[in-house]
Coordinates of C-alpha atoms in Angstrom, one line a residue:
M450 CA -6.2 -124.7 19.6
L451 CA -5.0 -127.0 17.0
S452 CA -5.9 -125.9 13.4
V453 CA -6.3 -128.6 10.9
N454 CA -5.0 -128.1 7.4
F455 CA -7.2 -129.6 4.4
G456 CA -3.9 -129.4 2.5
S457 CA -2.4 -131.8 4.4
Y458 CA -4.8 -134.5 3.7
N459 CA -5.2 -133.5 0.0
S460 CA -1.8 -134.2 -1.0
N461 CA -0.6 -137.3 0.5
I462 CA -1.1 -139.7 -2.4
T463 CA 2.5 -140.7 -3.2
L464 CA 3.5 -141.3 -6.7
N465 CA 4.9 -144.5 -7.2
R466 CA 7.9 -142.7 -9.1
Q467 CA 9.4 -139.3 -9.2
N468 CA 9.8 -136.8 -11.6
S469 CA 13.5 -136.0 -13.5
R470 CA 14.2 -133.8 -16.4
N471 CA 13.1 -136.2 -19.1
E472 CA 10.8 -138.1 -17.0
V473 CA 7.5 -137.6 -15.8
L474 CA 6.1 -139.5 -13.2
G475 CA 8.9 -141.8 -13.3
Y476 CA 8.6 -142.8 -17.0
K477 CA 10.5 -141.4 -20.2
V478 CA 8.5 -138.8 -21.8
D479 CA 9.1 -137.3 -25.7
N480 CA 9.8 -133.7 -26.5
K481 CA 6.0 -133.2 -26.8
G482 CA 5.6 -134.7 -23.4
Y483 CA 3.8 -138.1 -24.4
F484 CA 5.0 -140.9 -22.7
T485 CA 7.4 -143.4 -24.6
S486 CA 7.3 -147.0 -25.4
D487 CA 8.6 -148.0 -21.4
F488 CA 5.2 -146.7 -20.2
N489 CA 3.2 -148.6 -22.8
E490 CA 5.1 -151.8 -21.8
A491 CA 4.5 -151.4 -18.2
A492 CA 0.7 -150.7 -18.7
G493 CA 0.1 -153.7 -21.3
I494 CA -1.0 -151.3 -24.0
P495 CA 0.3 -151.3 -27.8
K496 CA 3.2 -149.0 -28.5
D497 CA 1.0 -146.9 -31.0
Y498 CA -1.1 -145.4 -28.1
K499 CA 0.5 -142.3 -27.3
I500 CA -0.5 -141.1 -23.6
H501 CA 0.3 -137.9 -22.8
S502 CA 1.7 -137.3 -19.5
N503 CA -0.3 -134.3 -18.6
T504 CA -3.3 -136.7 -18.7
M505 CA -1.6 -138.8 -15.9
Q506 CA -0.9 -136.0 -13.7
S507 CA -4.5 -134.4 -14.1
F508 CA -5.6 -137.8 -13.3
L509 CA -3.5 -138.0 -9.7
K510 CA -4.2 -134.5 -9.1
T511 CA -8.0 -134.8 -9.0
E512 CA -7.4 -138.2 -6.9
A513 CA -5.5 -136.4 -4.5
N514 CA -8.1 -133.5 -4.1
G515 CA -10.7 -134.5 -1.1
T516 CA -11.0 -134.9 2.4
F517 CA -11.3 -138.8 2.1
Q518 CA -8.8 -140.6 -0.3
S519 CA -9.5 -144.2 -1.4
Y520 CA -5.9 -144.8 -2.3
K521 CA -2.3 -144.0 -0.4
N522 CA -0.6 -144.7 -3.7
I523 CA -1.5 -145.4 -7.5
D524 CA 0.1 -147.2 -10.0
I525 CA -0.5 -145.2 -13.1
A526 CA 0.4 -147.8 -15.7
K527 CA -1.5 -150.7 -14.4
T528 CA -4.4 -148.4 -13.7
L529 CA -4.5 -147.6 -17.6
G530 CA -3.8 -151.1 -18.3
N531 CA -6.9 -152.3 -16.6
A532 CA -8.8 -149.8 -18.5
Y533 CA -7.5 -151.0 -21.9
K534 CA -8.1 -154.5 -21.0
I535 CA -12.2 -153.5 -21.4
V536 CA -11.8 -151.2 -24.4
S537 CA -9.5 -153.5 -26.5
Q538 CA -12.2 -156.1 -26.5
L539 CA -14.9 -153.4 -27.2
L540 CA -13.2 -152.2 -30.2
E541 CA -12.1 -155.7 -31.6
K542 CA -16.0 -157.0 -31.2
S543 CA -16.9 -153.8 -33.4
P544 CA -15.9 -154.7 -36.7
E545 CA -16.4 -151.3 -38.0
L546 CA -14.0 -149.7 -35.7
S547 CA -11.5 -152.7 -34.9
S548 CA -9.3 -151.7 -37.5
K549 CA -9.3 -147.8 -37.3
Q550 CA -6.6 -145.8 -35.8
S551 CA -8.9 -142.6 -35.1
F552 CA -12.8 -142.2 -34.7
S553 CA -14.9 -139.7 -35.6
K554 CA -18.4 -138.7 -33.5
E555 CA -20.1 -140.7 -36.3
D556 CA -18.2 -143.6 -35.7
L557 CA -18.6 -143.6 -31.8
A558 CA -22.3 -142.5 -32.2
N559 CA -23.2 -145.6 -34.9
Y560 CA -20.5 -148.4 -34.1
F561 CA -19.5 -148.0 -30.6
P562 CA -21.4 -150.1 -28.0
Q563 CA -23.6 -148.5 -25.8
N564 CA -23.7 -151.2 -23.0
Y565 CA -21.6 -154.6 -22.8
R566 CA -22.2 -157.7 -21.0
I567 CA -18.8 -158.8 -19.0
D568 CA -18.0 -161.9 -16.8
K569 CA -16.8 -160.6 -13.4
Q570 CA -14.5 -162.7 -12.5
S571 CA -12.5 -163.3 -15.9
G572 CA -13.3 -159.4 -17.3
E573 CA -14.2 -161.2 -20.7
V574 CA -16.5 -159.1 -22.5
K575 CA -19.3 -161.5 -23.6
Q576 CA -21.7 -159.3 -25.6
L577 CA -22.2 -155.6 -27.1
Y578 CA -25.4 -153.7 -27.3
S579 CA -26.1 -150.8 -29.3
Y580 CA -28.0 -147.9 -28.4
D581 CA -31.0 -149.1 -30.3
E582 CA -30.8 -152.6 -28.7
I583 CA -30.7 -151.1 -25.5
K584 CA -33.8 -148.6 -25.9
Q585 CA -35.5 -151.8 -27.0
I586 CA -34.5 -154.1 -24.2
S587 CA -35.6 -151.1 -22.1
Q588 CA -38.9 -150.8 -23.3
S589 CA -39.7 -154.6 -22.9
G590 CA -38.7 -154.9 -19.4
G591 CA -35.0 -154.9 -19.0
F592 CA -32.4 -157.6 -19.6
K593 CA -33.7 -161.3 -18.8
N594 CA -31.6 -164.4 -18.1
I595 CA -28.4 -162.9 -17.1
S596 CA -26.2 -164.9 -14.9
S597 CA -25.1 -163.8 -11.4
N598 CA -21.6 -163.6 -12.5
E599 CA -22.1 -161.2 -15.1
S600 CA -22.9 -157.5 -15.3
I601 CA -24.5 -155.2 -17.8
V602 CA -22.2 -152.2 -17.9
P603 CA -22.6 -149.0 -19.9
S604 CA -19.7 -148.0 -22.0
F605 CA -19.6 -144.5 -20.7
F606 CA -21.3 -143.8 -17.6
T607 CA -23.6 -140.7 -17.4
M608 CA -26.2 -139.2 -14.6
D609 CA -28.9 -138.5 -17.5
N610 CA -30.6 -141.6 -17.0
E611 CA -31.0 -142.0 -13.3
Q612 CA -34.5 -139.8 -13.5
G613 CA -36.0 -141.8 -16.7
S614 CA -36.9 -145.2 -17.9
T615 CA -35.6 -144.5 -21.4
P616 CA -31.9 -144.8 -22.0
K617 CA -30.2 -141.8 -23.4
P618 CA -27.2 -142.4 -26.1
F619 CA -23.5 -141.5 -24.8
D620 CA -22.1 -138.1 -25.6
T621 CA -19.6 -138.5 -28.5
N622 CA -17.5 -135.9 -26.7
I623 CA -16.0 -138.6 -24.4
L624 CA -13.1 -136.2 -23.3
S625 CA -15.2 -133.8 -21.8
K626 CA -17.2 -133.7 -18.1
G627 CA -15.1 -136.6 -17.2
Y628 CA -13.6 -137.4 -13.5
F629 CA -10.5 -135.5 -14.5
K630 CA -9.4 -133.0 -17.3
I631 CA -8.0 -134.0 -20.5
D632 CA -6.9 -131.9 -23.2
A633 CA -8.5 -133.0 -26.3
K634 CA -5.8 -131.7 -28.6
Q635 CA -3.5 -134.0 -27.4
Y636 CA -5.9 -136.8 -28.5
T637 CA -6.9 -135.3 -32.0
D638 CA -5.5 -136.4 -35.0
E639 CA -4.9 -133.9 -38.1
N640 CA -8.1 -134.9 -39.4
G641 CA -10.1 -133.9 -36.5
K642 CA -10.6 -137.2 -35.4
L643 CA -10.4 -139.2 -31.6
T644 CA -7.2 -141.0 -31.5
K645 CA -7.3 -144.7 -29.9
A646 CA -5.2 -143.2 -27.1
G647 CA -8.0 -140.7 -26.5
L648 CA -10.7 -143.5 -26.4
L649 CA -8.8 -145.3 -23.8
V650 CA -8.2 -142.3 -21.5
G651 CA -11.8 -140.9 -22.0
F652 CA -13.1 -144.4 -20.9
L653 CA -10.8 -144.0 -17.7
S654 CA -12.2 -140.7 -17.2
K655 CA -15.6 -141.6 -17.4
N656 CA -15.7 -144.7 -15.3
V657 CA -12.6 -144.7 -12.8
H658 CA -15.1 -144.0 -10.2
T659 CA -18.6 -144.8 -11.0
G660 CA -18.3 -148.7 -9.5
I661 CA -19.8 -149.7 -12.8
T662 CA -17.1 -152.0 -13.9
P663 CA -16.6 -155.6 -12.3
K664 CA -13.3 -154.6 -10.7
P665 CA -11.8 -151.2 -9.6
L666 CA -10.0 -149.9 -12.5
I667 CA -7.0 -148.0 -10.3
S668 CA -4.3 -150.4 -9.4
G669 CA -2.8 -148.9 -6.0
E670 CA -2.6 -149.4 -2.1
T671 CA -6.2 -148.6 -0.6
T672 CA -6.7 -146.7 2.3
I673 CA -9.0 -147.5 5.3
W674 CA -11.8 -145.4 3.4
G675 CA -10.8 -147.1 0.2
K676 CA -11.2 -150.6 2.1
I677 CA -14.4 -149.6 3.5
Q678 CA -16.0 -149.0 0.2
G679 CA -14.7 -152.3 -0.8
L680 CA -11.9 -151.2 -3.1
D681 CA -9.2 -153.9 -1.7
E682 CA -9.7 -157.4 -3.6
S683 CA -7.5 -158.8 -1.1
L684 CA -10.0 -158.2 2.0
S685 CA -12.9 -160.6 2.7
Q686 CA -16.2 -159.3 3.4
S687 CA -16.2 -160.3 7.1
E688 CA -12.5 -158.1 7.1
V689 CA -14.7 -155.1 5.5
N690 CA -17.2 -155.4 8.1
S691 CA -14.8 -155.3 10.8
L692 CA -13.9 -151.9 9.6
D693 CA -17.5 -151.0 9.8
K694 CA -17.8 -152.3 13.4
A695 CA -14.7 -150.1 14.4
L696 CA -16.8 -147.0 13.4
S697 CA -20.1 -148.5 15.1
G698 CA -21.1 -146.2 18.4
T699 CA -20.5 -142.5 18.7
L700 CA -17.0 -141.1 17.9
N701 CA -16.1 -138.0 20.1
L702 CA -15.2 -135.7 17.4
T703 CA -15.9 -132.4 19.3
N704 CA -12.2 -130.9 18.8
P705 CA -10.0 -130.1 16.0
K706 CA -7.3 -132.8 17.5
A707 CA -10.0 -135.6 17.2
V708 CA -11.0 -134.7 13.9
A709 CA -7.7 -134.4 12.6
T710 CA -7.0 -138.0 14.1
F711 CA -10.0 -139.3 12.4
L712 CA -9.1 -137.9 9.1
E713 CA -5.6 -139.1 9.5
A714 CA -6.8 -142.7 10.2
M715 CA -9.1 -143.1 7.6
N716 CA -6.5 -141.9 4.7
D717 CA -4.2 -144.3 6.2
T718 CA -3.5 -148.1 5.1
D719 CA -2.9 -149.6 8.6
I720 CA -6.0 -151.7 9.8
Q721 CA -4.9 -152.4 13.5
S722 CA -4.1 -149.0 13.8
F723 CA -7.1 -147.8 12.5
K724 CA -8.9 -149.9 15.1
E725 CA -6.9 -148.6 17.9
K726 CA -7.5 -144.6 16.8
M727 CA -11.1 -145.5 16.5
Q728 CA -11.3 -147.0 20.2
E729 CA -9.6 -144.2 21.4
L730 CA -12.3 -141.8 20.0
K731 CA -15.2 -143.7 21.3
S732 CA -17.8 -141.8 23.0
P733 CA -19.9 -143.8 25.9
Q734 CA -22.9 -142.4 24.3
D735 CA -25.2 -143.9 21.8
N736 CA -24.8 -143.3 18.1
N737 CA -28.5 -142.9 17.4
G738 CA -28.2 -145.6 14.7
K739 CA -26.1 -143.2 12.4
S740 CA -24.6 -145.1 9.4
I741 CA -20.9 -144.4 8.5
M742 CA -21.7 -142.1 5.8
E743 CA -23.8 -140.0 8.3
L744 CA -20.6 -140.1 10.5
I745 CA -18.4 -139.0 7.9
E746 CA -20.8 -136.2 6.7
E747 CA -20.9 -135.2 10.4
V748 CA -17.1 -135.2 10.4
I749 CA -16.9 -132.8 7.3
G750 CA -19.4 -130.6 8.7
K751 CA -17.4 -129.9 12.0
H752 CA -14.2 -129.6 9.9
L753 CA -15.7 -127.0 7.6
K754 CA -17.2 -125.1 10.9
L755 CA -13.7 -125.2 12.3
L756 CA -12.3 -123.8 9.2
L757 CA -15.0 -120.9 9.1
N758 CA -14.6 -120.0 13.0
N759 CA -10.9 -119.7 12.5
E760 CA -11.5 -117.4 9.4
N761 CA -14.1 -115.2 11.1
K762 CA -11.4 -114.8 14.1
V763 CA -8.7 -113.5 11.8
K764 CA -11.3 -111.2 10.2
R765 CA -12.3 -109.8 13.7
S766 CA -8.9 -109.4 14.5
L767 CA -8.0 -107.5 11.5
D768 CA -11.1 -105.4 11.7
M769 CA -10.0 -104.5 15.6
K770 CA -6.5 -103.3 14.3
V771 CA -8.0 -101.2 11.5

């Protein structure tokens, strides 16, 4: 029986650069582990934004951890640059913060916007909203006269508001409870304030996979799974629909080899190869109207069951030898 190793799928994100003695992820670092100016230049961020290499390593490690991955490889500099394009506008349009090099929790609570209105195409931030303004708008029936080409986006995504009609202010501890781990000490100045770089990586960590930004923050080569989620801007909607269609019908995932083939195809990038592999896995049975997510949940369930069965077999074998 072919055993399927989750690890082989959890580590297949390839870095666009390699590490060396004085480099991390292909960019030079200083003696404290912060990226030097070549990284900032590649990211399009000011030189005084000190980004620690551990932060981006943590981001990539988290991104690679999962059965289904959205990206085959990631450009960390461009990704951080995408976040900066938004954060820099939020600061520029906040007079009380625009000239500061670091921020207290009171600064963020009082002056950093709770939400912002952004043009989906150009990425231009049109308007900022404080917590009090958002609360008042919510109590008055919500936003009105918003163009279809615009979005109202929270600055720091939180799940707290899902069950309630009244919005809650964002947590000023923005480096905690994000998508990936950030060492707060690396972004705290001598006065205990959050640096501009800390604000930037906190924004990335809170928003990178929420789908709330007009365009994906991550820059990289999308996998089939990423394309199905609409993360590949080069694909038209009809092309995305063709991937959905390839998953229609019942897939024969009754054995470990089939599960491995499915996982490999979803985490690869070749569309034609994916369609061919799905055709090979087709079952003549009806799919009973299952959605893509239901199929994926079924695959994960079968995968975990196979791993558990293998573990139990090993345990029984050891018990017999005792």
